[in-house]
Structures are given as structure tokens and as C-alpha cells.
């Protein structure tokens, strides 16, 4: 082992990097894509690379920029790099970077933090609003959102905001879009009208909203001359953020390192474009390095997850490896009428094995309601089991669980219903029509979502499904030796499905978190 390898192994206490990770840390390509599998130590590796650049390559901390897409990811990177390693690197979201860049050019920058409240006023006063609400009652996305909202005007405002923002994130000119259906086009014209009023309001009030920050910063001609730009979670980048990154690289000639995993690209509903990840090598003439040793999952589970996700075409193939061996890491429980019995069986099994921390994952936020009973107290995202209060049980959506690892995982709602998993709807929303969402690509994203759910566990994934209404994904894994079925199940022919990500339930939270 040479001196540099010894140095690398001493960057973090109790961390010994594998050969793939060391290659990433030492690589000095102009443009580098790091394809990092689930649980492969991505954050630790790129944190060590920053430390290596400063200590060995003598790059100043202020010449390094680290970008990520959410405040949660930024906080983790700051903890690793600036706190644990004692450095002072600029680590921020794209929105924060854009704000800082624009602030240098314009000292009286005004940010509109409550876009929805402005849109609400326009919606409330618009003559066509009630007619549009009547039309949208048949729209699946609007209908499902309305079931969770007491105020139909707030719901419509939220719906309009989502379409306006998605158009800008995807670089669509909403005024150029025309739909074939008369009612769809009427709704679209209504949204265009609200958008025009919103644009006038911002101009007259001298406000910029969050997407304006990205758009305006991408037009700048002067940017601090960084030498290295890192982008974490690159598989979730949008067209707008890519434009800002491209402008940054163009003006600084910085070396660019992007890190991510196309297997885990699950944010299309917020404008993420997985093609920007898949085509990075070609567009940026980049080198690709892979990190494939997982420190979270067993080899048995990884083989199952890889076989499942490789049903999707056009991916960057990677075969993860693990030192862990665990027979039957995926266990499927069926129930006829009472999901609570199946859930309690899992909790008792996990408790008897000495485990205490459990993550319950749902396809939707509303899935937690399935566990409402006298045996459980539900407080926000915490689930308290009256019969065993020592268990720490947290509920998260699969989207919110991304990037996290847990001792044991329970997956709810693995069912073949409209709001099951994969998501299946009987009619197409106007959102799908406006943005040309392709059913095939949306099913591919649902597969990636299941891949994320499978790879959150350090031990087992306990799947609960209703007997006779099993998810069609079950048939894709049923023959794998890593799967144990706790009841008699036969493969069945599933009805043809429509697939789309749930757009409105998380887009607001996603935009506010970044």
C-alpha cells in the first residue's frame, strides 16, 4: 500500500475505503461521473475526495463548490466535510447558489416564498374558476388531491402552481402548448391566463420565485472562478439546474464531478430527467467510475434487486457486491381482511431477533392510515406499538426514505389497486397530456421506486399485501430464492395498467426543501 492509500484510509476514523472508492478519490479527470450503488458509501467517498484535493492536490477550500438538490442532502454533506473533516467548503442547493450569485449583482433581491398564496388570489377572483373545478373533478390527480383538501380553491391553486413550475423546470413554453380535447384545452387556457397575471405581479412587485432564481442565475456572465464543482444526487437533476451547471462550467472551466445512481432516479414528478444522467458521458466527454461494493444490503437481496431493476432498458449496468449473506431477506405476508395481524406478526418477529429500529414505508403518505387501530398510536410519522413500546417505528414514503438505511423495513400497500404499488390509474390527468408523460417510462420509474424500497434495509424487507390483490411486481420476484412467501400464492394475469408518479402529494415539499 503506497503513502497516498495510507493517507486516504486515515481520512475518516474507522473507515477503510475499497479499491473502487480509492480510484474515485484519486481520479483527476476534467469531467467525472461516479455511478454509486445503494449503500456503497457515496457520501463518505466524495467527502474524502474533497479532503484529498485540499490536502494532497493543494486546492483551496474556497475553490471547491459542492451542490445537491435538497437541504437534507446538503446538511449531511456539511456534517461530513465541514464539521467532521474541519473544512470550509461552499456546500449548498442549486437555489441557494443561484440566490448568492444574483445577490452579488442585485443587492435588493426580493424572494417570493409563498407562490401559492399569490396564485390563490388570482384563482379566487377568476370568473372561470368554478367551471374549471367542475371539469377537473374527473381529473385523477386533481380528484385524489381534493380528497385530502378541505378548500377546493387551495387545491386548484396548488394544481395550477404545480403545472406552472413543471413547465419552467422542464423548459416548456406553456403558451405554445395546445391540447386536442376541448375541456383539457379550456383548463390549459385558464392556467395560461393565471400564469400571465402571475408574471405581471412578479414584475410589478420586483419579486423572483424559486425557479426564477435558477433561470436568472443561468444568464449571468460573471461567476466566481471555482476549480472543482461537485454535484451530488445527479440522477435527480432537472433541465433548469443542468442549465445553471453548464453555465457554471462554461464560465469557470472547473473540473466537474457528478455522483448518483440511475437505478434510484425517482423524482420525475418534480422535473428530474434521468436522461441527463444517462447521457452525461456523451454530452460532457466524461469518464465513468463505478462504486459497487455495498455495506448495507446482503448479497442475496442485492442479486434480487438487480435482477428486478434490470427489467428496465437503457441503464448504466452495475452489479453490486456485498460481504453479507442472509437467506430469505425478502418476506411476503398476506392478509385477507386485517392488515394489523400481519403487521404485529412482523413486529414480534423483529423484536424477538433483538432488533429495535424499524422503518415502515408506504407508496403514499396516506398509507399510514392502514395501521390505525387500538394497538397503535400514530403521532405524525411515529408509530407507537402499545404492546412493545421499546420498538422505534418510523413511517416514511419510499421517496422520503431515499438515501437512508434501516435495521428492518416493512413495505405497505404492495397491492394491485389504483393507489397501490405500482401506481395505477384508469384515466390520464391533464398533467400527463401537457408534459407528454409516457406510460412505459413511468412504469420504469415505479420499478426504480421499488428498487429503492428494497435497498433501504440492512437486514430484511417485510412486504405486506392483500391476498387476491397482490402487486404485479410480486410476480417479478416470486421465483427468486431470496424471497419467502408466508402464504399460498399463484402467479396471476394482471389487468393492463396506466402508470404515473403521484405528482401533487410531494412536489410542494420537494421544492420547499431545495
Short mmCIF file of C-alpha atoms in Angstrom, two decimals:
data_model
loop_
_atom_site.label_atom_id
_atom_site.label_comp_id
_atom_site.label_asym_id
_atom_site.label_seq_id
_atom_site.Cartn_x
_atom_site.Cartn_y
_atom_site.Cartn_z
CA UNK A 1 0.00 0.00 0.00
CA UNK A 2 1.50 3.36 -1.05
CA UNK A 3 1.57 6.54 1.06
CA UNK A 4 -1.47 8.04 -0.67
CA UNK A 5 -3.58 4.95 0.06
CA UNK A 6 -2.48 5.04 3.69
CA UNK A 7 -3.44 8.73 3.84
CA UNK A 8 -6.86 8.00 2.31
CA UNK A 9 -7.57 5.25 4.83
CA UNK A 10 -6.92 7.70 7.66
CA UNK A 11 -9.23 10.49 6.45
CA UNK A 12 -12.14 9.12 8.50
CA UNK A 13 -11.83 7.16 11.73
CA UNK A 14 -12.82 3.50 11.33
CA UNK A 15 -13.34 3.83 7.54
CA UNK A 16 -11.26 1.76 5.14
CA UNK A 17 -12.00 2.54 1.52
CA UNK A 18 -12.20 -0.19 -1.11
CA UNK A 19 -10.32 0.00 -4.42
CA UNK A 20 -13.26 1.49 -6.33
CA UNK A 21 -13.62 4.28 -3.78
CA UNK A 22 -9.88 5.00 -3.78
CA UNK A 23 -9.88 5.27 -7.56
CA UNK A 24 -12.67 7.85 -7.36
CA UNK A 25 -10.85 9.82 -4.66
CA UNK A 26 -7.60 9.97 -6.66
CA UNK A 27 -9.06 10.49 -10.15
CA UNK A 28 -8.32 13.89 -11.72
CA UNK A 29 -10.42 13.83 -14.90
CA UNK A 30 -11.83 17.06 -16.30
CA UNK A 31 -15.34 15.61 -16.10
CA UNK A 32 -16.08 12.56 -13.96
CA UNK A 33 -19.29 10.63 -13.37
CA UNK A 34 -19.33 8.44 -10.28
CA UNK A 35 -22.05 5.78 -10.50
CA UNK A 36 -22.56 4.75 -6.89
CA UNK A 37 -24.85 1.85 -5.96
CA UNK A 38 -27.22 1.80 -3.00
CA UNK A 39 -25.38 1.64 0.31
CA UNK A 40 -21.93 1.90 -1.31
CA UNK A 41 -20.62 4.79 0.79
CA UNK A 42 -21.18 7.53 -1.79
CA UNK A 43 -21.24 10.45 0.66
CA UNK A 44 -18.18 9.25 2.55
CA UNK A 45 -16.27 8.77 -0.72
CA UNK A 46 -16.95 12.22 -2.18
CA UNK A 47 -16.27 13.81 1.23
CA UNK A 48 -12.88 12.08 1.27
CA UNK A 49 -12.23 13.25 -2.30
CA UNK A 50 -12.71 16.87 -1.21
CA UNK A 51 -10.28 16.36 1.68
CA UNK A 52 -7.78 14.72 -0.71
CA UNK A 53 -7.98 17.66 -3.12
CA UNK A 54 -7.26 20.13 -0.34
CA UNK A 55 -4.51 18.17 1.44
CA UNK A 56 -2.74 16.41 -1.43
CA UNK A 57 -3.56 18.47 -4.53
CA UNK A 58 -3.34 21.76 -2.60
CA UNK A 59 -6.68 23.07 -3.89
CA UNK A 60 -8.07 25.86 -1.68
CA UNK A 61 -11.36 25.10 0.04
CA UNK A 62 -12.94 28.24 -1.43
CA UNK A 63 -12.18 26.93 -4.94
CA UNK A 64 -14.44 23.91 -4.41
CA UNK A 65 -18.23 24.03 -4.81
CA UNK A 66 -20.48 21.16 -3.70
CA UNK A 67 -24.08 21.19 -4.97
CA UNK A 68 -27.00 18.98 -4.01
CA UNK A 69 -30.74 19.10 -4.61
CA UNK A 70 -32.23 19.21 -1.11
CA UNK A 71 -31.43 20.80 2.24
CA UNK A 72 -31.38 17.32 3.79
CA UNK A 73 -28.56 16.16 1.49
CA UNK A 74 -26.69 19.44 1.97
CA UNK A 75 -26.86 19.04 5.76
CA UNK A 76 -25.34 15.55 5.54
CA UNK A 77 -22.51 16.76 3.31
CA UNK A 78 -21.81 19.75 5.57
CA UNK A 79 -21.62 17.44 8.56
CA UNK A 80 -19.14 15.12 6.79
CA UNK A 81 -16.97 17.75 5.11
CA UNK A 82 -17.14 20.98 7.09
CA UNK A 83 -17.74 19.62 10.60
CA UNK A 84 -16.18 16.16 10.81
CA UNK A 85 -13.26 16.95 8.47
CA UNK A 86 -12.94 20.55 9.65
CA UNK A 87 -13.02 22.13 6.17
CA UNK A 88 -14.79 25.24 4.91
CA UNK A 89 -16.25 24.29 1.51
CA UNK A 90 -19.23 26.02 -0.05
CA UNK A 91 -21.95 23.34 0.11
CA UNK A 92 -25.44 24.37 -0.95
CA UNK A 93 -28.51 23.66 -3.05
CA UNK A 94 -28.83 24.97 -6.60
CA UNK A 95 -31.37 27.52 -5.35
CA UNK A 96 -29.01 28.82 -2.66
CA UNK A 97 -26.18 29.08 -5.19
CA UNK A 98 -28.43 30.97 -7.59
CA UNK A 99 -29.55 33.32 -4.80
CA UNK A 100 -25.95 34.03 -3.74
CA UNK A 101 -24.85 34.69 -7.33
CA UNK A 102 -27.75 37.04 -8.03
CA UNK A 103 -27.34 38.82 -4.70
CA UNK A 104 -23.90 39.98 -5.81
CA UNK A 105 -25.46 41.57 -8.88
CA UNK A 106 -28.60 42.92 -7.23
CA UNK A 107 -28.50 43.94 -3.56
CA UNK A 108 -32.28 44.47 -3.25
CA UNK A 109 -33.21 40.95 -4.32
CA UNK A 110 -36.77 40.08 -3.25
CA UNK A 111 -37.78 36.41 -3.00
CA UNK A 112 -41.40 35.26 -3.21
CA UNK A 113 -41.55 32.39 -0.73
CA UNK A 114 -45.34 31.81 -0.92
CA UNK A 115 -46.10 31.41 -4.59
CA UNK A 116 -49.30 29.50 -3.79
CA UNK A 117 -50.80 32.39 -1.81
CA UNK A 118 -50.40 34.73 -4.81
CA UNK A 119 -51.89 32.18 -7.22
CA UNK A 120 -54.74 31.59 -4.73
CA UNK A 121 -55.86 35.23 -5.02
CA UNK A 122 -55.96 35.00 -8.81
CA UNK A 123 -57.86 31.71 -8.69
CA UNK A 124 -60.40 33.03 -6.19
CA UNK A 125 -61.15 36.10 -8.32
CA UNK A 126 -61.13 34.46 -11.76
CA UNK A 127 -64.59 34.16 -13.38
CA UNK A 128 -63.84 30.78 -14.94
CA UNK A 129 -62.69 29.13 -11.68
CA UNK A 130 -65.91 27.29 -10.79
CA UNK A 131 -66.28 25.93 -14.33
CA UNK A 132 -62.66 24.73 -14.29
CA UNK A 133 -63.24 22.99 -10.95
CA UNK A 134 -66.25 21.17 -12.45
CA UNK A 135 -64.14 19.99 -15.40
CA UNK A 136 -61.26 18.89 -13.16
CA UNK A 137 -63.49 16.77 -10.92
CA UNK A 138 -62.91 14.00 -13.49
CA UNK A 139 -59.14 14.53 -13.47
CA UNK A 140 -57.43 11.78 -11.44
CA UNK A 141 -54.65 13.92 -9.95
CA UNK A 142 -57.00 16.77 -9.02
CA UNK A 143 -59.58 14.33 -7.62
CA UNK A 144 -57.11 12.44 -5.44
CA UNK A 145 -55.64 15.68 -4.12
CA UNK A 146 -59.10 17.09 -3.39
CA UNK A 147 -59.89 14.12 -1.13
CA UNK A 148 -57.11 15.39 1.17
CA UNK A 149 -58.04 19.09 1.00
CA UNK A 150 -60.92 20.97 2.62
CA UNK A 151 -60.58 24.03 0.40
CA UNK A 152 -61.19 23.40 -3.30
CA UNK A 153 -59.70 26.80 -4.20
CA UNK A 154 -56.47 25.96 -2.36
CA UNK A 155 -56.37 22.66 -4.19
CA UNK A 156 -56.84 24.36 -7.56
CA UNK A 157 -54.14 26.91 -6.69
CA UNK A 158 -51.78 24.07 -5.81
CA UNK A 159 -52.65 22.28 -9.06
CA UNK A 160 -52.00 25.42 -11.14
CA UNK A 161 -48.72 26.13 -9.30
CA UNK A 162 -47.52 22.61 -10.00
CA UNK A 163 -48.16 22.87 -13.75
CA UNK A 164 -46.58 26.35 -13.99
CA UNK A 165 -43.47 25.15 -12.11
CA UNK A 166 -43.17 21.88 -14.02
CA UNK A 167 -43.31 23.79 -17.29
CA UNK A 168 -40.44 26.03 -16.22
CA UNK A 169 -38.37 23.24 -14.67
CA UNK A 170 -38.69 21.27 -17.92
CA UNK A 171 -38.11 24.38 -20.08
CA UNK A 172 -41.56 24.19 -21.67
CA UNK A 173 -43.19 27.32 -23.07
CA UNK A 174 -46.67 26.76 -21.70
CA UNK A 175 -48.15 29.30 -24.12
CA UNK A 176 -47.12 27.15 -27.10
CA UNK A 177 -48.95 24.04 -25.87
CA UNK A 178 -52.33 23.15 -27.38
CA UNK A 179 -54.37 20.11 -26.34
CA UNK A 180 -56.82 18.19 -28.52
CA UNK A 181 -59.65 17.75 -26.04
CA UNK A 182 -61.91 20.83 -25.71
CA UNK A 183 -62.19 20.68 -21.92
CA UNK A 184 -58.46 19.99 -21.48
CA UNK A 185 -57.68 22.98 -23.63
CA UNK A 186 -60.10 25.11 -21.62
CA UNK A 187 -58.24 24.18 -18.43
CA UNK A 188 -54.89 24.87 -20.12
CA UNK A 189 -56.05 28.30 -21.32
CA UNK A 190 -57.20 29.05 -17.77
CA UNK A 191 -53.73 28.14 -16.45
CA UNK A 192 -52.05 30.27 -19.12
CA UNK A 193 -54.23 33.21 -18.07
CA UNK A 194 -53.34 32.75 -14.38
CA UNK A 195 -49.67 32.44 -15.33
CA UNK A 196 -49.74 35.73 -17.25
CA UNK A 197 -51.22 37.51 -14.24
CA UNK A 198 -48.61 35.90 -12.01
CA UNK A 199 -45.79 37.09 -14.29
CA UNK A 200 -47.16 40.65 -14.26
CA UNK A 201 -47.44 40.56 -10.47
CA UNK A 202 -43.81 39.49 -10.06
CA UNK A 203 -42.59 42.12 -12.49
CA UNK A 204 -44.54 44.96 -10.87
CA UNK A 205 -43.57 43.83 -7.35
CA UNK A 206 -39.94 43.12 -8.28
CA UNK A 207 -40.18 39.55 -6.95
CA UNK A 208 -38.38 36.39 -8.03
CA UNK A 209 -39.73 32.96 -7.09
CA UNK A 210 -37.57 29.87 -6.55
CA UNK A 211 -37.50 28.77 -10.21
CA UNK A 212 -36.77 32.36 -11.31
CA UNK A 213 -33.58 32.19 -9.25
CA UNK A 214 -32.27 29.26 -11.29
CA UNK A 215 -33.37 30.79 -14.60
CA UNK A 216 -31.85 34.21 -13.93
CA UNK A 217 -28.59 32.84 -12.50
CA UNK A 218 -28.14 30.76 -15.67
CA UNK A 219 -27.93 34.02 -17.65
CA UNK A 220 -25.05 35.52 -15.65
CA UNK A 221 -21.76 36.35 -17.34
CA UNK A 222 -19.67 36.62 -14.16
CA UNK A 223 -19.34 33.75 -11.66
CA UNK A 224 -16.64 33.13 -9.03
CA UNK A 225 -13.91 31.02 -10.62
CA UNK A 226 -14.29 27.64 -8.96
CA UNK A 227 -11.75 24.93 -9.82
CA UNK A 228 -13.95 21.97 -8.85
CA UNK A 229 -17.71 21.62 -8.96
CA UNK A 230 -19.34 18.54 -7.40
CA UNK A 231 -22.99 17.59 -7.92
CA UNK A 232 -24.49 15.08 -5.51
CA UNK A 233 -27.65 13.04 -6.37
CA UNK A 234 -27.11 13.94 -10.03
CA UNK A 235 -29.68 11.37 -11.22
CA UNK A 236 -32.40 13.78 -9.99
CA UNK A 237 -31.21 16.90 -11.82
CA UNK A 238 -33.72 18.90 -13.89
CA UNK A 239 -33.25 20.80 -17.14
CA UNK A 240 -33.11 24.15 -15.31
CA UNK A 241 -30.46 23.01 -12.89
CA UNK A 242 -28.46 21.45 -15.70
CA UNK A 243 -28.52 24.82 -17.49
CA UNK A 244 -27.11 26.51 -14.39
CA UNK A 245 -24.44 23.82 -14.02
CA UNK A 246 -23.49 24.12 -17.70
CA UNK A 247 -23.19 27.91 -17.37
CA UNK A 248 -21.05 27.48 -14.27
CA UNK A 249 -18.67 25.08 -16.02
CA UNK A 250 -18.55 27.23 -19.15
CA UNK A 251 -17.57 30.39 -17.24
CA UNK A 252 -15.10 28.79 -14.81
CA UNK A 253 -13.69 25.82 -16.78
CA UNK A 254 -13.91 23.95 -13.48
CA UNK A 255 -13.47 20.22 -13.25
CA UNK A 256 -16.86 18.63 -12.75
CA UNK A 257 -17.65 15.57 -10.62
CA UNK A 258 -21.22 14.27 -10.61
CA UNK A 259 -22.35 11.45 -8.34
CA UNK A 260 -25.51 9.37 -8.43
CA UNK A 261 -27.33 6.18 -9.40
CA UNK A 262 -29.77 5.96 -12.29
CA UNK A 263 -31.35 2.91 -10.59
CA UNK A 264 -32.61 5.36 -7.95
CA UNK A 265 -33.96 8.17 -10.13
CA UNK A 266 -37.46 8.61 -8.66
CA UNK A 267 -38.32 12.31 -8.88
CA UNK A 268 -39.77 12.74 -12.39
CA UNK A 269 -42.82 14.37 -10.78
CA UNK A 270 -40.57 17.30 -9.79
CA UNK A 271 -38.91 17.62 -13.18
CA UNK A 272 -35.96 15.24 -12.76
CA UNK A 273 -34.62 13.98 -16.10
CA UNK A 274 -32.81 10.67 -15.81
CA UNK A 275 -31.58 11.11 -19.40
CA UNK A 276 -29.31 13.92 -18.17
CA UNK A 277 -27.57 11.27 -16.08
CA UNK A 278 -27.50 8.59 -18.76
CA UNK A 279 -26.11 10.99 -21.38
CA UNK A 280 -23.58 12.79 -19.17
CA UNK A 281 -20.65 10.79 -20.53
CA UNK A 282 -21.56 11.65 -24.12
CA UNK A 283 -22.51 15.31 -23.56
CA UNK A 284 -19.59 16.17 -21.25
CA UNK A 285 -16.99 13.75 -22.69
CA UNK A 286 -16.76 12.36 -19.17
CA UNK A 287 -15.03 9.41 -17.57
CA UNK A 288 -17.24 6.94 -15.70
CA UNK A 289 -16.18 5.20 -12.50
CA UNK A 290 -18.40 2.84 -10.51
CA UNK A 291 -18.60 2.09 -6.80
CA UNK A 292 -20.23 -1.31 -6.46
CA UNK A 293 -19.49 -2.70 -3.00
CA UNK A 294 -22.50 -2.20 -0.74
CA UNK A 295 -22.08 -2.03 3.02
CA UNK A 296 -25.82 -2.09 3.72
CA UNK A 297 -27.55 -4.99 1.98
CA UNK A 298 -26.88 -8.71 1.81
CA UNK A 299 -25.67 -10.22 -1.46
CA UNK A 300 -28.91 -12.22 -1.59
CA UNK A 301 -31.04 -9.08 -1.55
CA UNK A 302 -28.78 -7.20 -3.96
CA UNK A 303 -28.99 -10.01 -6.52
CA UNK A 304 -32.79 -9.92 -6.30
CA UNK A 305 -32.93 -6.13 -6.56
CA UNK A 306 -30.50 -6.09 -9.51
CA UNK A 307 -32.47 -8.75 -11.37
CA UNK A 308 -35.65 -6.76 -10.85
CA UNK A 309 -34.33 -3.31 -11.88
CA UNK A 310 -32.58 -4.73 -14.94
CA UNK A 311 -36.00 -5.29 -16.47
CA UNK A 312 -35.71 -1.59 -17.29
CA UNK A 313 -33.81 -0.86 -20.53
CA UNK A 314 -31.21 1.82 -21.21
CA UNK A 315 -29.49 1.92 -17.83
CA UNK A 316 -25.86 2.06 -16.73
CA UNK A 317 -25.40 -1.56 -15.74
CA UNK A 318 -23.77 -2.30 -12.42
CA UNK A 319 -23.58 -5.47 -10.33
CA UNK A 320 -23.25 -4.71 -6.64
CA UNK A 321 -21.29 -6.96 -4.31
CA UNK A 322 -21.58 -7.48 -0.56
CA UNK A 323 -19.81 -9.42 2.17
CA UNK A 324 -23.16 -10.03 3.89
CA UNK A 325 -25.09 -13.24 3.35
CA UNK A 326 -28.70 -13.54 4.53
CA UNK A 327 -31.12 -16.20 3.37
CA UNK A 328 -34.64 -15.02 2.57
CA UNK A 329 -34.08 -11.26 3.04
CA UNK A 330 -37.49 -10.55 1.46
CA UNK A 331 -40.53 -11.96 3.26
CA UNK A 332 -44.06 -11.52 1.92
CA UNK A 333 -47.06 -11.58 4.29
CA UNK A 334 -50.61 -11.83 3.03
CA UNK A 335 -53.80 -10.78 4.79
CA UNK A 336 -57.47 -11.20 3.93
CA UNK A 337 -59.19 -8.51 5.99
CA UNK A 338 -56.93 -7.47 8.86
CA UNK A 339 -53.58 -5.93 8.00
CA UNK A 340 -52.87 -5.37 11.69
CA UNK A 341 -52.40 -9.10 12.34
CA UNK A 342 -49.71 -9.32 9.64
CA UNK A 343 -48.02 -6.16 10.92
CA UNK A 344 -47.96 -7.44 14.51
CA UNK A 345 -46.51 -10.76 13.36
CA UNK A 346 -43.63 -8.87 11.74
CA UNK A 347 -43.04 -6.66 14.80
CA UNK A 348 -42.97 -9.64 17.13
CA UNK A 349 -40.53 -11.50 14.86
CA UNK A 350 -38.22 -8.49 14.61
CA UNK A 351 -38.39 -7.85 18.36
CA UNK A 352 -37.56 -11.49 19.16
CA UNK A 353 -34.46 -11.17 16.96
CA UNK A 354 -33.29 -8.24 19.10
CA UNK A 355 -33.99 -5.51 16.55
CA UNK A 356 -35.43 -2.21 17.76
CA UNK A 357 -35.48 0.24 14.83
CA UNK A 358 -37.99 -0.33 12.05
CA UNK A 359 -38.94 1.77 9.04
CA UNK A 360 -42.45 1.38 7.65
CA UNK A 361 -42.52 2.51 4.02
CA UNK A 362 -45.59 3.49 2.03
CA UNK A 363 -46.15 4.38 -1.60
CA UNK A 364 -48.20 7.36 -0.40
CA UNK A 365 -48.39 9.47 2.75
CA UNK A 366 -51.93 8.18 3.31
CA UNK A 367 -50.72 4.56 3.61
CA UNK A 368 -50.04 5.10 7.32
CA UNK A 369 -53.81 5.13 7.86
CA UNK A 370 -53.87 1.40 7.13
CA UNK A 371 -52.28 0.85 10.54
CA UNK A 372 -54.83 2.85 12.55
CA UNK A 373 -56.12 0.59 15.34
CA UNK A 374 -56.32 0.31 19.10
CA UNK A 375 -52.91 -1.39 19.22
CA UNK A 376 -51.04 1.54 17.68
CA UNK A 377 -50.70 5.23 18.46
CA UNK A 378 -49.79 7.30 15.41
CA UNK A 379 -48.12 10.65 16.07
CA UNK A 380 -47.10 12.35 12.83
CA UNK A 381 -44.58 9.89 11.36
CA UNK A 382 -44.03 7.94 14.59
CA UNK A 383 -45.86 4.67 15.28
CA UNK A 384 -46.06 3.54 18.90
CA UNK A 385 -46.87 -0.14 19.47
CA UNK A 386 -48.77 -0.36 22.76
CA UNK A 387 -47.70 -3.97 23.34
CA UNK A 388 -43.99 -3.19 22.88
CA UNK A 389 -43.13 0.49 23.33
CA UNK A 390 -39.39 -0.24 23.11
CA UNK A 391 -39.67 -0.63 19.32
CA UNK A 392 -38.78 2.53 17.40
CA UNK A 393 -41.10 2.58 14.39
CA UNK A 394 -40.97 5.38 11.83
CA UNK A 395 -43.24 5.83 8.82
CA UNK A 396 -41.87 7.32 5.60
CA UNK A 397 -42.90 7.37 1.99
CA UNK A 398 -40.47 5.49 -0.25
CA UNK A 399 -39.48 8.81 -1.79
CA UNK A 400 -38.59 10.24 1.63
CA UNK A 401 -36.58 7.11 2.53
CA UNK A 402 -34.13 7.52 -0.35
CA UNK A 403 -30.55 7.81 0.87
CA UNK A 404 -31.38 6.26 4.25
CA UNK A 405 -30.73 2.82 5.73
CA UNK A 406 -32.67 0.96 8.43
CA UNK A 407 -32.30 -2.20 10.54
CA UNK A 408 -35.55 -3.64 9.21
CA UNK A 409 -38.06 -2.40 6.63
CA UNK A 410 -41.79 -3.03 6.34
CA UNK A 411 -43.39 -2.20 2.99
CA UNK A 412 -47.13 -1.44 2.94
CA UNK A 413 -49.64 -1.20 0.09
CA UNK A 414 -47.98 -3.75 -2.20
CA UNK A 415 -51.29 -4.13 -3.98
CA UNK A 416 -52.84 -4.10 -7.43
CA UNK A 417 -55.20 -1.15 -6.94
CA UNK A 418 -55.47 2.38 -8.33
CA UNK A 419 -53.48 3.76 -5.41
CA UNK A 420 -51.39 0.65 -4.87
CA UNK A 421 -47.81 -0.10 -5.85
CA UNK A 422 -47.05 0.32 -8.68
CA UNK A 423 -49.33 3.32 -9.00
CA UNK A 424 -52.16 2.51 -11.39
CA UNK A 425 -54.83 4.90 -12.64
CA UNK A 426 -57.72 4.42 -15.01
CA UNK A 427 -57.68 7.83 -16.66
CA UNK A 428 -54.96 10.21 -17.77
CA UNK A 429 -54.54 13.53 -16.00
CA UNK A 430 -54.21 16.78 -17.92
CA UNK A 431 -50.72 16.93 -16.40
CA UNK A 432 -49.76 13.77 -18.29
CA UNK A 433 -51.09 15.30 -21.51
CA UNK A 434 -49.33 18.64 -21.09
CA UNK A 435 -45.94 17.08 -20.40
CA UNK A 436 -46.27 14.05 -22.68
CA UNK A 437 -45.66 11.55 -19.88
CA UNK A 438 -45.06 8.19 -21.48
CA UNK A 439 -46.67 5.18 -19.77
CA UNK A 440 -43.65 2.99 -20.42
CA UNK A 441 -41.18 5.41 -18.82
CA UNK A 442 -43.50 5.94 -15.87
CA UNK A 443 -43.65 2.20 -15.22
CA UNK A 444 -39.83 2.19 -15.35
CA UNK A 445 -39.81 4.83 -12.61
CA UNK A 446 -42.20 2.75 -10.50
CA UNK A 447 -39.68 -0.10 -10.80
CA UNK A 448 -36.91 2.22 -9.64
CA UNK A 449 -39.09 3.19 -6.70
CA UNK A 450 -39.44 -0.47 -5.71
CA UNK A 451 -35.67 -0.87 -6.07
CA UNK A 452 -35.21 2.00 -3.60
CA UNK A 453 -37.66 0.37 -1.17
CA UNK A 454 -35.84 -2.97 -1.35
CA UNK A 455 -32.39 -1.49 -0.75
CA UNK A 456 -33.21 0.55 2.39
CA UNK A 457 -32.75 -2.42 4.73
CA UNK A 458 -29.64 -3.69 6.46
CA UNK A 459 -31.40 -6.99 7.05
CA UNK A 460 -34.88 -7.88 5.74
CA UNK A 461 -37.73 -6.31 3.83
CA UNK A 462 -41.11 -7.46 5.13
CA UNK A 463 -43.77 -6.89 2.45
CA UNK A 464 -47.47 -6.82 3.36
CA UNK A 465 -50.04 -7.40 0.61
CA UNK A 466 -53.75 -8.16 0.45
CA UNK A 467 -54.37 -11.70 -0.72
CA UNK A 468 -56.05 -11.78 -4.12
CA UNK A 469 -54.92 -8.23 -4.87
CA UNK A 470 -51.14 -8.64 -4.97
CA UNK A 471 -48.89 -6.19 -6.79
CA UNK A 472 -47.81 -7.30 -10.24
CA UNK A 473 -44.24 -6.65 -9.06
CA UNK A 474 -44.60 -9.73 -6.85
CA UNK A 475 -44.61 -11.94 -9.94
CA UNK A 476 -41.27 -10.45 -10.98
CA UNK A 477 -39.55 -11.56 -7.77
CA UNK A 478 -41.57 -14.62 -6.72
CA UNK A 479 -39.19 -17.20 -8.21
CA UNK A 480 -36.07 -15.70 -6.62
CA UNK A 481 -34.53 -17.84 -3.87
CA UNK A 482 -34.20 -14.76 -1.67
CA UNK A 483 -37.99 -14.46 -1.33
CA UNK A 484 -40.11 -16.24 1.27
CA UNK A 485 -43.92 -16.25 0.84
CA UNK A 486 -45.81 -16.74 4.09
CA UNK A 487 -48.99 -17.98 2.37
CA UNK A 488 -50.04 -19.87 -0.76
CA UNK A 489 -49.78 -17.63 -3.81
CA UNK A 490 -50.17 -18.28 -7.51
CA UNK A 491 -48.99 -16.02 -10.28
CA UNK A 492 -51.88 -14.30 -11.96
CA UNK A 493 -52.56 -12.28 -15.10
CA UNK A 494 -52.87 -8.64 -14.14
CA UNK A 495 -55.07 -6.12 -15.87
CA UNK A 496 -53.36 -3.62 -18.15
CA UNK A 497 -52.26 -0.64 -16.09
CA UNK A 498 -51.73 3.06 -16.50
CA UNK A 499 -48.77 4.34 -14.54
CA UNK A 500 -47.74 7.75 -13.35
CA UNK A 501 -45.89 9.15 -10.33
CA UNK A 502 -48.07 10.86 -7.74
CA UNK A 503 -47.42 14.45 -8.74
CA UNK A 504 -49.07 16.74 -6.25
CA UNK A 505 -48.61 14.89 -2.99
CA UNK A 506 -44.89 15.66 -2.80
CA UNK A 507 -43.93 18.36 -5.30
CA UNK A 508 -44.54 21.21 -2.85
CA UNK A 509 -42.43 19.61 -0.15
CA UNK A 510 -39.68 18.85 -2.68
CA UNK A 511 -39.46 22.43 -3.98
CA UNK A 512 -39.51 23.95 -0.49
CA UNK A 513 -36.78 21.59 0.71
CA UNK A 514 -34.45 22.74 -2.05
#
